Coordinates of C-alpha atoms in Angstrom, one line a residue:
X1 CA -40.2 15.0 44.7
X2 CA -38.3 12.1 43.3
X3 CA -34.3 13.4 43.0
X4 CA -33.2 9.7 41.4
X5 CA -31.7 9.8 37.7
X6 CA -33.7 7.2 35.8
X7 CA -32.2 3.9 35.6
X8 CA -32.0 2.7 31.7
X9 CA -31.5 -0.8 33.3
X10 CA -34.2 -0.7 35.7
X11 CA -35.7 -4.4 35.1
X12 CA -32.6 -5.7 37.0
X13 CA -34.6 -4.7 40.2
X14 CA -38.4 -4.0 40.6
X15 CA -38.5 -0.3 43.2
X16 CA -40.1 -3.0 45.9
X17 CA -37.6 -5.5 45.2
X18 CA -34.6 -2.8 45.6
X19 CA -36.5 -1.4 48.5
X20 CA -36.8 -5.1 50.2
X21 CA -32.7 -5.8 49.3
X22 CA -31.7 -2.3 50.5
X23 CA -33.3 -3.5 54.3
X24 CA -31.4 -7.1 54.1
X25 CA -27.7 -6.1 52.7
X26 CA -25.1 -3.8 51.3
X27 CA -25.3 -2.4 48.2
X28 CA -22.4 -1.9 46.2
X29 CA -21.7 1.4 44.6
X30 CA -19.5 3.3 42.8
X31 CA -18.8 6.8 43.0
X32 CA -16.6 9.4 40.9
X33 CA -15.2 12.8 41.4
X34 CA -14.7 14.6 37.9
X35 CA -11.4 16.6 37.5
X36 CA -9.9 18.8 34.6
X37 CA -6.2 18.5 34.7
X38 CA -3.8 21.3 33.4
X39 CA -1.0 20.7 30.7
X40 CA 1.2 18.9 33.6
X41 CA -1.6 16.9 35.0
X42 CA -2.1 18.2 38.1
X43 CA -6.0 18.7 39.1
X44 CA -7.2 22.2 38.2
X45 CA -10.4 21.9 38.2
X46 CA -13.4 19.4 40.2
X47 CA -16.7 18.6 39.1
X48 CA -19.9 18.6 41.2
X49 CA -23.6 18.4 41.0
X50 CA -26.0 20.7 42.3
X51 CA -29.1 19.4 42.8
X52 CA -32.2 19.2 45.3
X53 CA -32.5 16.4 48.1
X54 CA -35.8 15.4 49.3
X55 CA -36.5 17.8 51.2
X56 CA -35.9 20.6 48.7
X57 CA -32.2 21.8 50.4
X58 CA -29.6 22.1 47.6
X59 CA -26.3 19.9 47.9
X60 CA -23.6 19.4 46.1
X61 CA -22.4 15.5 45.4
X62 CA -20.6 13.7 42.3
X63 CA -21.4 10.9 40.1
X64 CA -22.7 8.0 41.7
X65 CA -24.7 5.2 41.1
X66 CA -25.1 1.3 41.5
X67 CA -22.6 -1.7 40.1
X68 CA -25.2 -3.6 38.0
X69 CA -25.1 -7.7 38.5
X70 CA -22.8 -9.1 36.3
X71 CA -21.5 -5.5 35.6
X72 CA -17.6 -4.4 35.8
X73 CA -16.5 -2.1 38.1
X74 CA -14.9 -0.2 34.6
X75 CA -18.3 -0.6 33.0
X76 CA -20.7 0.7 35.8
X77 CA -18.3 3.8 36.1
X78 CA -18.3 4.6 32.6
X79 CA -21.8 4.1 32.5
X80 CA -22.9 6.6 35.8
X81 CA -20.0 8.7 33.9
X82 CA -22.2 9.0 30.6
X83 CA -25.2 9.2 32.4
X84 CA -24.7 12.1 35.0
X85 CA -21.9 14.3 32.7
X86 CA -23.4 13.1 29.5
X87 CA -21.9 11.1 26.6
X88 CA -19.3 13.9 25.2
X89 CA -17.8 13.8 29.1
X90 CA -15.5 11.5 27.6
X91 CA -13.9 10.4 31.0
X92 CA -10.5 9.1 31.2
X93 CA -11.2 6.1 33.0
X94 CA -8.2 4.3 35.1
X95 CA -5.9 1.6 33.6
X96 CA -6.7 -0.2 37.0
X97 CA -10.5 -0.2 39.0
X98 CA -8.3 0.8 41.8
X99 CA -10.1 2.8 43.6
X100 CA -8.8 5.8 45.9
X101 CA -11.0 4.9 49.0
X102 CA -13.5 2.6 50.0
X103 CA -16.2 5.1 51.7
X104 CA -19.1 2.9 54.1
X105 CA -22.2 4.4 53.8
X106 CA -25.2 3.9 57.0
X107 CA -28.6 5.0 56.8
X108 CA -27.9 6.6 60.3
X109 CA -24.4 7.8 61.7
X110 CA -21.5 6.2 62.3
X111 CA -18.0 6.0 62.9
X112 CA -17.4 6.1 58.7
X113 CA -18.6 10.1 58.7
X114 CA -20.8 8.7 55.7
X115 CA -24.8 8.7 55.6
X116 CA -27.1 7.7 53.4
X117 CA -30.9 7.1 54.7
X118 CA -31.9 4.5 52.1
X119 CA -29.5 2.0 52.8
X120 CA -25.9 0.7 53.8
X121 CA -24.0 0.6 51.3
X122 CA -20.5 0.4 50.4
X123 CA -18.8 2.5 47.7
X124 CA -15.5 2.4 45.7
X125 CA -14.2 6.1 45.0
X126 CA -12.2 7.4 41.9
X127 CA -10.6 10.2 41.0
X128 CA -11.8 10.5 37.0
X129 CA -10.3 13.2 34.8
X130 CA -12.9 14.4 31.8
X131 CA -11.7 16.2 29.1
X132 CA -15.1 16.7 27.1
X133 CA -17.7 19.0 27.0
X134 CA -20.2 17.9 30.2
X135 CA -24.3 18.3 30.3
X136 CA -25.6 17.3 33.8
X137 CA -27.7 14.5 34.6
X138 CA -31.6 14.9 34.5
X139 CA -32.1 15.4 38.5
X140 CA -28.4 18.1 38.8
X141 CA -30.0 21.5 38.3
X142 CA -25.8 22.2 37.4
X143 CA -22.5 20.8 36.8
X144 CA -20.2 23.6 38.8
X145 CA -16.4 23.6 38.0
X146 CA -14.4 25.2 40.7
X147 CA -11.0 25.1 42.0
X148 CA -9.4 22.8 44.2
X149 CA -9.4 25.9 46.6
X150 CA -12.8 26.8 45.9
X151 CA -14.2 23.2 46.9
X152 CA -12.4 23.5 49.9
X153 CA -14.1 26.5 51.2
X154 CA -16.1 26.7 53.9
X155 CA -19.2 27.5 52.8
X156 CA -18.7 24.9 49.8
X157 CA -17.9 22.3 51.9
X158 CA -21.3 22.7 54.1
X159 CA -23.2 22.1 50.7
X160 CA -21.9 17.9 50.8
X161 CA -24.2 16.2 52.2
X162 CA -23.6 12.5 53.6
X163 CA -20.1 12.9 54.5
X164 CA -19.4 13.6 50.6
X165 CA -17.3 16.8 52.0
X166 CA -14.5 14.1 53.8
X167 CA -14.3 12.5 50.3
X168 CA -13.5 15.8 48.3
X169 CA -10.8 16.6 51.0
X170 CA -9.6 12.8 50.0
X171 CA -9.7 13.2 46.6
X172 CA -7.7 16.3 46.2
X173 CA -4.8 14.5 48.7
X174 CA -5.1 12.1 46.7
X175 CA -4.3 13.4 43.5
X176 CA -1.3 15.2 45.4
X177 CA -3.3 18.7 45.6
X178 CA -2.0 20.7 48.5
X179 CA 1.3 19.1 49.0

């Protein structure tokens, strides 16, 4: 059961090619957690996608997705943005491709707390408020909205896979949640 969201540019990169390049070096990614923000800006709401892994086990995780050669980092996150919330998301993207963290992924454990079986790969995290109406990605069975208490529930924080829990936790700090 393939769980991958169909690339529209996927002549950059045959599968064996990506395959091949995914053994031999880091790929660079970028990754976004959704927010709605209240009247004050202050994060009220995060975004995350439900969907199957592999092996059929739900988990949660955000948008995410590969920086295209010759791609911005402001285009490829607008891009995973339309592509995995839809085109009426309309994300409010940063003034600056700052991102919040820098989060090293391994295809086995390590000392990051991030995993990913496919590859190494290194990933620039943003916090992205939306303030559209969202449709999930082709592979996310949902797009849940829940509070910043909510995410940080136990049982919803067992549903991250690949370390993705340590990011939410990030995120919300952050964007000054729980201070």
């Amino acid at each position: 059961m393939s769980v991958r969201t169909p690339d529209p540019y996927s002549g950059w990169l045959s599968d064996e090619d990506l395959f091949e390049a995914r053994g031999r070096l880091p790929m660079v990614y970028v990754e976004a957690v959704p927010v709605r923000l209240d009247p004050l800006g202050f994060v009220n709401e995060v975004g995350t996608l439900l969907q199957g892994d592999a092996d059929g086990t739900m988990v949660r995780s955000f948008v995410s997705g590969r920086v295209l050669y010759r791609e911005t980092i402001r285009a490829a996150l607008l891009r995973h943005m339309e592509k995995d919330l839809g085109p009426l998301a309309f994300p409010q993207l940063p003034v600056s491709p700052v991102p919040f963290t820098v989060a090293e992924y391994f295809p086995a454990p390590s000392q990051t707390g991030f995993t990913d079986d496919r590859q190494h790969a290194v990933s620039l995290v943003y916090v992205i408020p939306v303030t559209g109406e969202c449709e999930p990605r082709q592979d996310a069975l949902e797009l849940t909205w829940m509070t910043p208490q909510e995410i940080l529930g136990h049982d919803v924080q067992q549903e991250f896979s690949g370390g993705r829990s340590n990011l939410v936790r990030q995120a919300l700090a952050f964007a000054g949640v729980g201070q």
